[in-house]
Amino acid sequence: MILIRHFSFLGIVIATIISSWCNNSLLFYILQKNKILILQKTTIHNLIKLLISAIIMGLALYFLAQHFADIFKQESLSRILTLAGVIFSGLVIYITPIFLLKTKLR
């Protein structure tokens, strides 16, 4: 409720993200402690590679959004096409490090 007063609907989003991470962390801890979930080294390495790819994509999309900020303010077809291009670029930027890091996908 504190976040909602200060950040409006963004407070709900932030609170949901925080609670889901807390829930996931506790669930992971309990499953590991009870030896129900045992992660292999390859799984951990793949998760790290995916995290690296996600960080690279996030940074690239941040800079692309900054670069095209003026176009995003327009009300035209160029705005839609630019957004589609940025989304497609994000996909390519995410998939490229996955293949370069030789991430094993099932």
PDB file of C-alpha atoms in Angstrom:
ATOM      1  CA  MET A   1       0.000   0.000   0.000  1.00  0.00           C
ATOM      2  CA  ILE A   2       2.924   2.343   0.641  1.00  0.00           C
ATOM      3  CA  LEU A   3       4.143   2.036  -2.943  1.00  0.00           C
ATOM      4  CA  ILE A   4       0.661   2.637  -4.364  1.00  0.00           C
ATOM      5  CA  ARG A   5       0.330   5.986  -2.564  1.00  0.00           C
ATOM      6  CA  HIS A   6       3.640   7.255  -3.902  1.00  0.00           C
ATOM      7  CA  PHE A   7       3.827   5.677  -7.358  1.00  0.00           C
ATOM      8  CA  SER A   8       0.176   5.095  -8.376  1.00  0.00           C
ATOM      9  CA  PHE A   9      -0.219   2.095 -10.715  1.00  0.00           C
ATOM     10  CA  LEU A  10       3.570   1.712 -10.964  1.00  0.00           C
ATOM     11  CA  GLY A  11       3.552   1.004  -7.231  1.00  0.00           C
ATOM     12  CA  ILE A  12       1.323  -2.008  -7.879  1.00  0.00           C
ATOM     13  CA  VAL A  13       3.745  -3.247 -10.523  1.00  0.00           C
ATOM     14  CA  ILE A  14       6.768  -2.774  -8.257  1.00  0.00           C
ATOM     15  CA  ALA A  15       5.030  -4.464  -5.320  1.00  0.00           C
ATOM     16  CA  THR A  16       4.052  -7.411  -7.524  1.00  0.00           C
ATOM     17  CA  ILE A  17       7.612  -7.813  -8.785  1.00  0.00           C
ATOM     18  CA  ILE A  18       9.052  -7.676  -5.263  1.00  0.00           C
ATOM     19  CA  SER A  19       6.551 -10.197  -3.919  1.00  0.00           C
ATOM     20  CA  SER A  20       7.087 -12.605  -6.813  1.00  0.00           C
ATOM     21  CA  TRP A  21      10.869 -12.511  -6.361  1.00  0.00           C
ATOM     22  CA  CYS A  22      10.470 -13.131  -2.626  1.00  0.00           C
ATOM     23  CA  ASN A  23       8.124 -16.034  -3.355  1.00  0.00           C
ATOM     24  CA  ASN A  24      10.490 -17.522  -5.947  1.00  0.00           C
ATOM     25  CA  SER A  25      13.487 -17.164  -3.657  1.00  0.00           C
ATOM     26  CA  LEU A  26      11.734 -18.854  -0.742  1.00  0.00           C
ATOM     27  CA  LEU A  27      10.440 -21.647  -2.954  1.00  0.00           C
ATOM     28  CA  PHE A  28      13.902 -22.223  -4.430  1.00  0.00           C
ATOM     29  CA  TYR A  29      15.477 -22.256  -0.950  1.00  0.00           C
ATOM     30  CA  ILE A  30      12.947 -24.758   0.424  1.00  0.00           C
ATOM     31  CA  LEU A  31      13.235 -27.044  -2.615  1.00  0.00           C
ATOM     32  CA  GLN A  32      17.030 -26.991  -2.413  1.00  0.00           C
ATOM     33  CA  LYS A  33      17.027 -27.562   1.362  1.00  0.00           C
ATOM     34  CA  ASN A  34      14.716 -30.582   1.076  1.00  0.00           C
ATOM     35  CA  LYS A  35      16.723 -31.896  -1.901  1.00  0.00           C
ATOM     36  CA  ILE A  36      13.641 -31.871  -4.110  1.00  0.00           C
ATOM     37  CA  LEU A  37      15.299 -29.636  -6.688  1.00  0.00           C
ATOM     38  CA  ILE A  38      18.901 -30.352  -7.574  1.00  0.00           C
ATOM     39  CA  LEU A  39      20.370 -28.162 -10.299  1.00  0.00           C
ATOM     40  CA  GLN A  40      23.111 -29.519 -12.505  1.00  0.00           C
ATOM     41  CA  LYS A  41      26.140 -27.404 -13.361  1.00  0.00           C
ATOM     42  CA  THR A  42      25.095 -27.207 -17.002  1.00  0.00           C
ATOM     43  CA  THR A  43      21.726 -25.782 -15.985  1.00  0.00           C
ATOM     44  CA  ILE A  44      23.399 -23.105 -13.876  1.00  0.00           C
ATOM     45  CA  HIS A  45      25.824 -22.252 -16.704  1.00  0.00           C
ATOM     46  CA  ASN A  46      22.933 -21.979 -19.168  1.00  0.00           C
ATOM     47  CA  LEU A  47      21.013 -19.703 -16.785  1.00  0.00           C
ATOM     48  CA  ILE A  48      24.056 -17.455 -16.472  1.00  0.00           C
ATOM     49  CA  LYS A  49      24.421 -17.313 -20.263  1.00  0.00           C
ATOM     50  CA  LEU A  50      20.731 -16.457 -20.647  1.00  0.00           C
ATOM     51  CA  LEU A  51      21.079 -13.746 -18.002  1.00  0.00           C
ATOM     52  CA  ILE A  52      24.058 -12.276 -19.872  1.00  0.00           C
ATOM     53  CA  SER A  53      22.021 -12.287 -23.099  1.00  0.00           C
ATOM     54  CA  ALA A  54      19.103 -10.587 -21.342  1.00  0.00           C
ATOM     55  CA  ILE A  55      21.364  -7.880 -19.898  1.00  0.00           C
ATOM     56  CA  ILE A  56      22.922  -7.220 -23.314  1.00  0.00           C
ATOM     57  CA  MET A  57      19.448  -7.008 -24.885  1.00  0.00           C
ATOM     58  CA  GLY A  58      18.171  -4.719 -22.131  1.00  0.00           C
ATOM     59  CA  LEU A  59      21.083  -2.312 -22.533  1.00  0.00           C
ATOM     60  CA  ALA A  60      20.754  -2.298 -26.313  1.00  0.00           C
ATOM     61  CA  LEU A  61      17.007  -1.656 -26.150  1.00  0.00           C
ATOM     62  CA  TYR A  62      17.541   1.131 -23.643  1.00  0.00           C
ATOM     63  CA  PHE A  63      19.958   2.888 -25.989  1.00  0.00           C
ATOM     64  CA  LEU A  64      17.737   2.245 -29.021  1.00  0.00           C
ATOM     65  CA  ALA A  65      14.762   3.744 -27.182  1.00  0.00           C
ATOM     66  CA  GLN A  66      16.846   6.800 -26.304  1.00  0.00           C
ATOM     67  CA  HIS A  67      17.976   7.134 -29.923  1.00  0.00           C
ATOM     68  CA  PHE A  68      14.427   6.910 -31.319  1.00  0.00           C
ATOM     69  CA  ALA A  69      12.738   8.911 -28.536  1.00  0.00           C
ATOM     70  CA  ASP A  70      11.619  11.688 -30.896  1.00  0.00           C
ATOM     71  CA  ILE A  71       9.998   9.240 -33.309  1.00  0.00           C
ATOM     72  CA  PHE A  72       8.099   7.541 -30.456  1.00  0.00           C
ATOM     73  CA  LYS A  73       6.437  10.869 -29.664  1.00  0.00           C
ATOM     74  CA  GLN A  74       4.946  11.186 -33.147  1.00  0.00           C
ATOM     75  CA  GLU A  75       1.461  10.021 -34.080  1.00  0.00           C
ATOM     76  CA  SER A  76       2.108   8.253 -37.337  1.00  0.00           C
ATOM     77  CA  LEU A  77       2.956   5.051 -39.125  1.00  0.00           C
ATOM     78  CA  SER A  78       6.654   5.747 -38.572  1.00  0.00           C
ATOM     79  CA  ARG A  79       6.089   5.318 -34.835  1.00  0.00           C
ATOM     80  CA  ILE A  80       4.594   1.847 -35.346  1.00  0.00           C
ATOM     81  CA  LEU A  81       7.304   0.814 -37.786  1.00  0.00           C
ATOM     82  CA  THR A  82      10.049   2.103 -35.496  1.00  0.00           C
ATOM     83  CA  LEU A  83       8.594   0.209 -32.559  1.00  0.00           C
ATOM     84  CA  ALA A  84       8.377  -2.966 -34.652  1.00  0.00           C
ATOM     85  CA  GLY A  85      11.998  -2.468 -35.698  1.00  0.00           C
ATOM     86  CA  VAL A  86      13.134  -1.991 -32.104  1.00  0.00           C
ATOM     87  CA  ILE A  87      11.262  -5.128 -31.018  1.00  0.00           C
ATOM     88  CA  PHE A  88      12.776  -7.157 -33.857  1.00  0.00           C
ATOM     89  CA  SER A  89      16.223  -5.755 -33.007  1.00  0.00           C
ATOM     90  CA  GLY A  90      15.710  -6.847 -29.412  1.00  0.00           C
ATOM     91  CA  LEU A  91      14.940 -10.369 -30.578  1.00  0.00           C
ATOM     92  CA  VAL A  92      18.057 -10.502 -32.759  1.00  0.00           C
ATOM     93  CA  ILE A  93      20.212  -8.966 -30.026  1.00  0.00           C
ATOM     94  CA  TYR A  94      18.931 -11.545 -27.512  1.00  0.00           C
ATOM     95  CA  ILE A  95      19.357 -14.580 -29.764  1.00  0.00           C
ATOM     96  CA  THR A  96      22.833 -13.656 -31.049  1.00  0.00           C
ATOM     97  CA  PRO A  97      24.673 -13.962 -27.688  1.00  0.00           C
ATOM     98  CA  ILE A  98      22.768 -17.179 -26.961  1.00  0.00           C
ATOM     99  CA  PHE A  99      24.303 -18.757 -30.050  1.00  0.00           C
ATOM    100  CA  LEU A 100      27.721 -17.109 -29.582  1.00  0.00           C
ATOM    101  CA  LEU A 101      27.920 -18.380 -25.982  1.00  0.00           C
ATOM    102  CA  LYS A 102      26.853 -21.833 -27.221  1.00  0.00           C
ATOM    103  CA  THR A 103      23.915 -22.049 -24.848  1.00  0.00           C
ATOM    104  CA  LYS A 104      22.309 -25.475 -24.937  1.00  0.00           C
ATOM    105  CA  LEU A 105      18.595 -25.153 -25.636  1.00  0.00           C
ATOM    106  CA  ARG A 106      16.288 -28.143 -25.528  1.00  0.00           C
TER     107      ARG A 106
END
